[in-house]
Coordinates of C-alpha atoms in Angstrom, one line a residue:
M38 CA 0.0 -0.1 -0.1
S39 CA 1.3 3.6 -0.9
A40 CA 1.7 6.3 1.6
P41 CA -1.6 8.2 2.6
A42 CA -2.1 11.3 0.7
R43 CA -0.7 14.3 2.9
V44 CA -3.2 17.0 2.8
L45 CA -3.3 20.8 4.0
V46 CA -6.9 22.0 4.7
V47 CA -7.2 25.9 4.3
D48 CA -10.5 27.5 5.4
D49 CA -11.0 30.4 7.6
S50 CA -14.0 28.8 9.3
P51 CA -12.8 26.5 12.3
T52 CA -16.1 24.5 11.8
M53 CA -15.5 23.9 8.1
R54 CA -11.7 23.1 8.8
G55 CA -12.9 20.5 11.4
L56 CA -15.5 18.8 9.1
I57 CA -13.2 18.7 6.1
T58 CA -10.4 17.2 8.4
A59 CA -12.8 14.6 9.9
V60 CA -14.1 13.6 6.5
L61 CA -10.7 13.0 5.0
N62 CA -9.2 11.5 7.9
S63 CA -12.0 8.7 7.9
D64 CA -10.3 7.3 4.6
P65 CA -7.2 5.4 5.8
E66 CA -5.6 6.5 2.4
V67 CA -5.5 10.3 3.2
N68 CA -3.9 12.1 6.1
V69 CA -4.4 15.6 7.1
V70 CA -1.2 17.0 8.2
G71 CA -2.1 20.5 8.8
Q72 CA -4.7 23.1 8.9
A73 CA -4.5 26.8 8.0
S74 CA -6.9 29.8 8.4
D75 CA -5.8 32.3 6.0
A76 CA -3.3 32.7 3.0
M77 CA -0.4 33.7 5.3
E78 CA -0.6 30.7 7.4
A79 CA -1.1 28.4 4.5
R80 CA 1.9 29.6 2.6
A81 CA 4.1 29.0 5.9
A82 CA 2.3 25.5 6.3
I83 CA 3.1 24.6 2.8
K84 CA 6.8 25.5 3.0
Q85 CA 7.0 23.2 6.5
L86 CA 4.8 20.4 5.5
N87 CA 5.1 20.1 1.9
P88 CA 1.7 18.5 1.5
D89 CA 0.7 16.4 -1.3
V90 CA -2.6 18.3 -1.8
V91 CA -4.1 21.5 -0.6
T92 CA -7.9 22.1 -0.1
L93 CA -8.5 25.8 -0.4
D94 CA -11.6 28.0 0.7
I95 CA -12.5 30.3 -2.1
E96 CA -13.7 33.1 0.0
M97 CA -11.2 34.1 2.9
P98 CA -10.1 37.4 4.5
N99 CA -6.9 39.4 3.5
M100 CA -6.3 37.3 0.4
N101 CA -8.9 35.3 -1.2
G102 CA -8.7 31.7 -2.4
L103 CA -8.3 32.7 -6.1
E104 CA -5.5 35.1 -5.6
F105 CA -3.8 32.7 -3.4
L106 CA -4.3 29.9 -6.0
E107 CA -2.6 32.0 -8.6
K108 CA 0.4 32.6 -6.4
I109 CA 0.7 28.8 -5.6
M110 CA 0.6 28.0 -9.5
K111 CA 3.2 30.5 -10.5
L112 CA 5.5 29.7 -7.4
R113 CA 5.1 26.2 -6.1
P114 CA 2.6 24.3 -8.5
M115 CA 0.9 21.4 -6.8
P116 CA -2.6 19.9 -6.9
V117 CA -5.3 22.2 -5.3
I118 CA -9.0 21.4 -4.8
M119 CA -11.1 24.5 -4.4
V120 CA -13.9 24.6 -1.8
S121 CA -16.8 26.9 -2.9
T122 CA -20.4 27.7 -1.8
M123 CA -22.8 26.3 -4.3
T124 CA -24.1 29.6 -5.6
H125 CA -24.0 31.5 -8.6
H126 CA -21.2 33.5 -7.3
G127 CA -19.4 30.6 -6.3
A128 CA -19.9 28.8 -9.5
H129 CA -18.2 31.7 -11.4
A130 CA -15.3 31.7 -8.9
S131 CA -14.8 28.0 -9.0
L132 CA -14.5 28.1 -12.9
A133 CA -12.0 30.8 -12.5
A134 CA -9.9 28.5 -10.1
L135 CA -10.2 25.5 -12.6
E136 CA -9.0 27.9 -15.5
I137 CA -6.1 29.1 -13.2
G138 CA -4.7 25.5 -12.4
A139 CA -7.1 24.1 -9.5
F140 CA -7.3 20.3 -9.7
D141 CA -11.1 20.2 -8.9
C142 CA -13.6 22.1 -7.0
V143 CA -16.0 20.6 -4.4
G144 CA -19.2 22.5 -3.0
K145 CA -19.4 23.4 0.6
P146 CA -22.6 21.1 2.2
A147 CA -26.1 22.9 2.5
P148 CA -28.0 22.7 5.9
G149 CA -29.0 19.1 6.3
D150 CA -26.7 17.5 3.9
S151 CA -26.3 13.8 4.9
R152 CA -23.3 13.3 3.1
P153 CA -21.0 16.4 3.2
F154 CA -18.0 16.3 0.9
Y155 CA -18.9 12.6 0.1
D156 CA -16.5 12.4 -2.7
L157 CA -13.7 14.7 -1.4
A158 CA -11.4 12.0 -0.3
E159 CA -11.6 10.4 -3.7
K160 CA -10.6 13.5 -5.5
V161 CA -7.8 14.0 -3.0
K162 CA -6.3 10.7 -3.7
A163 CA -6.8 11.1 -7.5
A164 CA -5.0 14.6 -7.1
A165 CA -2.0 13.1 -5.2
R166 CA -1.6 10.4 -7.7
S167 CA -1.8 12.8 -10.6
A168 CA 1.4 13.9 -12.3
H169 CA -0.4 17.1 -13.5
R170 CA 1.8 20.2 -12.2
R171 CA 1.2 23.4 -14.3
S172 CA 3.1 26.3 -13.6
G173 CA 0.8 29.5 -14.0
P174 CA -2.4 29.7 -15.9
A175 CA -3.5 27.7 -18.9
P176 CA -2.4 29.2 -22.1
V177 CA -5.6 30.5 -23.9
P178 CA -5.7 28.5 -27.2
T179 CA -6.4 30.4 -30.4
V180 CA -9.6 29.8 -32.4
A181 CA -8.9 28.0 -35.5
P182 CA -9.8 29.8 -38.7
A183 CA -12.8 28.3 -40.6
V184 CA -11.1 28.5 -43.9
E185 CA -12.5 25.9 -46.3
Y186 CA -14.6 24.2 -43.5
R187 CA -17.8 22.7 -44.9
V188 CA -19.8 21.1 -42.3
G189 CA -20.9 17.4 -42.8
R190 CA -23.8 15.7 -41.6
K191 CA -22.1 14.3 -38.4
V192 CA -23.0 14.8 -34.8
V193 CA -20.3 15.3 -32.1
A194 CA -20.5 14.0 -28.4
I195 CA -17.9 14.8 -26.1
G196 CA -17.5 13.4 -22.5
S197 CA -15.3 14.9 -19.8
S198 CA -15.0 15.1 -15.9
T199 CA -12.0 16.2 -13.6
G200 CA -9.8 18.7 -15.8
G201 CA -12.7 18.9 -18.2
V202 CA -13.0 22.9 -17.8
E203 CA -9.7 23.5 -19.4
A204 CA -10.0 20.4 -21.8
L205 CA -13.2 21.6 -23.3
I206 CA -11.9 25.2 -23.7
A207 CA -8.8 24.0 -25.6
V208 CA -11.2 21.8 -27.9
L209 CA -14.1 23.9 -28.6
Q210 CA -12.0 27.1 -29.0
K211 CA -10.8 25.4 -32.3
F212 CA -14.3 25.0 -33.6
P213 CA -15.6 27.5 -36.3
Q214 CA -18.9 29.2 -36.2
N215 CA -20.4 26.6 -38.5
C216 CA -19.4 23.8 -36.3
P217 CA -21.4 20.4 -36.2
P218 CA -24.0 20.1 -33.9
T219 CA -22.2 19.2 -30.5
V220 CA -23.6 17.5 -27.2
I221 CA -21.4 17.5 -24.2
T222 CA -21.8 15.8 -20.7
Q223 CA -19.3 17.2 -18.3
H224 CA -19.6 16.1 -14.5
M225 CA -20.4 19.4 -12.8
P226 CA -22.9 20.6 -10.0
S227 CA -26.0 21.9 -11.1
T228 CA -25.1 25.5 -10.2
F229 CA -21.9 25.3 -12.5
T230 CA -23.2 24.2 -15.7
K231 CA -25.1 27.5 -16.6
S232 CA -22.2 29.6 -15.8
F233 CA -19.8 27.3 -17.7
A234 CA -22.1 27.5 -20.6
E235 CA -22.2 31.0 -20.6
R236 CA -18.3 31.2 -20.3
L237 CA -17.8 28.9 -23.4
N238 CA -20.2 30.9 -25.3
R239 CA -18.4 34.0 -24.7
I240 CA -15.0 32.8 -25.9
C241 CA -15.9 30.4 -28.3
A242 CA -17.1 31.0 -31.9
P243 CA -20.1 28.7 -31.9
V244 CA -23.4 29.4 -30.0
V245 CA -22.7 27.4 -26.5
Q246 CA -25.9 26.7 -24.3
E247 CA -27.1 24.8 -21.7
A248 CA -29.1 22.0 -23.2
T249 CA -32.8 22.1 -22.9
D250 CA -35.6 19.4 -23.3
G251 CA -36.5 19.4 -27.0
A252 CA -33.7 21.8 -28.2
R253 CA -33.1 21.0 -31.9
L254 CA -29.6 20.0 -32.8
E255 CA -28.4 22.6 -35.4
I256 CA -25.2 23.4 -37.1
G257 CA -23.2 26.0 -35.2
K258 CA -24.6 25.1 -31.6
I259 CA -23.2 23.1 -28.8
Y260 CA -25.2 22.0 -26.1
L261 CA -24.0 21.4 -22.5
A262 CA -26.0 19.0 -20.2
P263 CA -27.4 20.8 -17.1
G264 CA -25.8 19.2 -13.9
G265 CA -27.9 17.9 -11.3
E266 CA -31.1 15.7 -11.7
R267 CA -31.5 14.8 -15.3
H268 CA -29.4 12.9 -18.1
L269 CA -28.8 14.2 -21.4
Q270 CA -29.8 12.2 -24.6
V271 CA -30.3 12.8 -28.2
V272 CA -33.4 11.5 -29.9
N273 CA -35.3 11.4 -32.9
P274 CA -33.5 10.5 -36.0
S275 CA -35.7 12.4 -38.3
A276 CA -35.4 15.7 -36.4
P277 CA -32.6 15.2 -33.8
C278 CA -33.0 17.0 -30.7
C279 CA -31.9 16.9 -27.0
R280 CA -33.9 15.1 -24.4
L281 CA -33.5 15.4 -20.8
V282 CA -34.4 12.3 -18.8
E283 CA -34.9 11.7 -15.1
K284 CA -33.1 8.4 -14.2
E285 CA -31.0 7.2 -11.5
P286 CA -27.2 8.0 -11.5
V287 CA -24.9 5.8 -14.1
N288 CA -21.5 5.2 -12.7
G289 CA -22.3 7.4 -9.9
H290 CA -23.0 10.3 -12.1
R291 CA -26.1 12.2 -13.4
P292 CA -25.6 13.5 -16.1
S293 CA -23.6 10.4 -17.3
V294 CA -21.6 10.3 -20.4
D295 CA -22.4 6.7 -20.9
V296 CA -26.0 7.6 -21.2
L297 CA -25.3 10.3 -23.8
F298 CA -23.1 8.3 -25.6
D299 CA -25.4 5.3 -25.8
S300 CA -28.1 7.5 -27.3
V301 CA -25.8 9.0 -29.8
A302 CA -24.8 5.4 -30.9
E303 CA -28.7 4.8 -31.5
L304 CA -29.3 7.9 -32.9
A305 CA -26.5 8.5 -35.5
G306 CA -24.3 5.5 -35.7
R307 CA -21.5 6.2 -38.3
N308 CA -22.8 9.7 -38.5
A309 CA -21.0 10.4 -35.2
V310 CA -17.8 11.4 -33.6
G311 CA -17.3 10.5 -30.1
V312 CA -14.5 12.3 -27.8
I313 CA -13.6 11.3 -24.4
L314 CA -11.5 13.7 -22.1
T315 CA -9.7 13.6 -18.8
G316 CA -11.5 12.5 -15.9
M317 CA -11.9 10.2 -12.9
G318 CA -13.6 6.7 -13.2
R319 CA -15.0 5.0 -16.0
D320 CA -18.1 6.8 -17.2
G321 CA -18.2 7.1 -21.0
A322 CA -16.0 4.2 -21.8
S323 CA -18.9 1.5 -22.5
G324 CA -20.8 4.0 -24.1
L325 CA -17.7 5.1 -26.7
L326 CA -17.5 1.5 -27.4
K327 CA -21.0 1.4 -28.4
M328 CA -20.5 4.3 -30.8
R329 CA -17.3 3.0 -32.2
S330 CA -19.3 -0.5 -32.7
A331 CA -22.0 1.3 -34.3
G332 CA -19.5 2.8 -37.0
A333 CA -18.8 6.3 -35.3
R334 CA -15.2 7.6 -35.3
T335 CA -13.8 7.9 -31.7
V336 CA -11.0 9.9 -30.0
G337 CA -9.5 9.7 -26.5
Q338 CA -7.1 12.2 -24.9
N339 CA -3.7 10.8 -24.2
E340 CA -2.3 10.2 -20.8
K341 CA 0.4 12.8 -21.1
T342 CA -2.0 15.7 -21.5
C343 CA -4.8 14.5 -19.1
V344 CA -5.2 15.9 -15.6
V345 CA -6.5 12.5 -14.6
Y346 CA -5.9 9.7 -16.9
G347 CA -9.2 7.5 -16.0
M348 CA -12.0 7.5 -18.5
P349 CA -9.9 7.8 -21.3
R350 CA -7.7 5.0 -20.0
V351 CA -10.7 2.7 -19.6
A352 CA -12.0 3.7 -22.8
Y353 CA -8.8 3.0 -24.5
E354 CA -8.4 -0.6 -22.9
I355 CA -11.7 -2.0 -23.7
G356 CA -11.3 -0.7 -27.5
A357 CA -13.4 2.1 -27.7
V358 CA -10.9 4.4 -28.6
E359 CA -9.8 4.7 -32.4
Q360 CA -7.1 7.0 -31.7
Q361 CA -5.6 8.7 -28.8
L362 CA -4.5 12.3 -29.3
P363 CA -2.9 15.1 -27.2
L364 CA -5.4 17.6 -26.1
G365 CA -4.1 20.4 -28.5
S366 CA -4.8 18.1 -31.6
I367 CA -8.3 17.0 -30.7
G368 CA -10.1 19.9 -32.0
E369 CA -8.5 20.0 -35.4
E370 CA -9.1 16.0 -35.6
V371 CA -12.6 16.5 -34.9
L372 CA -13.2 19.0 -37.5
K373 CA -11.3 16.8 -40.1
L374 CA -13.7 13.8 -39.1
T375 CA -16.8 16.1 -39.4
A376 CA -16.0 18.2 -42.6
A377 CA -18.1 17.4 -45.8
R378 CA -16.1 15.5 -48.5
K379 CA -15.5 17.3 -51.7
E380 CA -17.7 15.1 -53.6
G381 CA -20.8 15.6 -51.0
T382 CA -21.5 15.7 -47.6
E383 CA -21.0 12.5 -45.3

């Protein structure tokens, strides 16, 4: 057994520090080695304790979590998991943290929450295992020109989880304004997906929106599954559209990538391209295999560029991935696979 992941807990609330510490120390593979109430204490503790992972409150006095995160990523890059309120403001701050370089974000529990921080220990262990160490903010990818790109008749389906915010930005900023209809499931809390869709819509050439039940799939539009209570599917071959369905979580997730990929395999078959990006676990692997078996082209993010090589690894191992590519090449490859052929659209 490898040594437990060593964690520093940073939060200005003694109650929250105690709760996070208790939750993490209940896992034998995690060891909280210290606590800090603000950025100054945290900086000293990082130097003294050299933790594997830091949990960091976004809203703190003197220097907020985002400012401190930027300093960590510039001066001493290490895995940081942000702890945020599940509010609209908290969602914006969390997305900013992920773009700066945070490994992941977790929400503070609501009153009466029976399982506070239920997945925090797993995320801490994944962060400790990860080789992801980026110095400074992620570079902003340039938008690929739409020169000579003629969209074909294919549908693109993308699945992602931990590390997916940066990965999706990198892929989607390569899409031209007339991109193929694209549906995405990213594991994310319900309060985050609307803000993320708005962020993507501002920085990408196509229209990006949170998927709504019955929304028609159209060229130039990207649909992000809303987090929370429903799964995203695509249905109706004669007039493809989004469907939000209330079902139990699949692979522990709702929305689930497998549910989306299964529906795309059934709806589009060979007229689809499936992409699986960075993320913990195995959600999306079996669905991507169904897509490939139905004739779809499939792409997986390679290990070197993943924050967590979990979902893409499982998909590759079961034969669902036709080709593995570095993140920076995936957007261009999707455009090649979806472009209309000179002799006619696919």
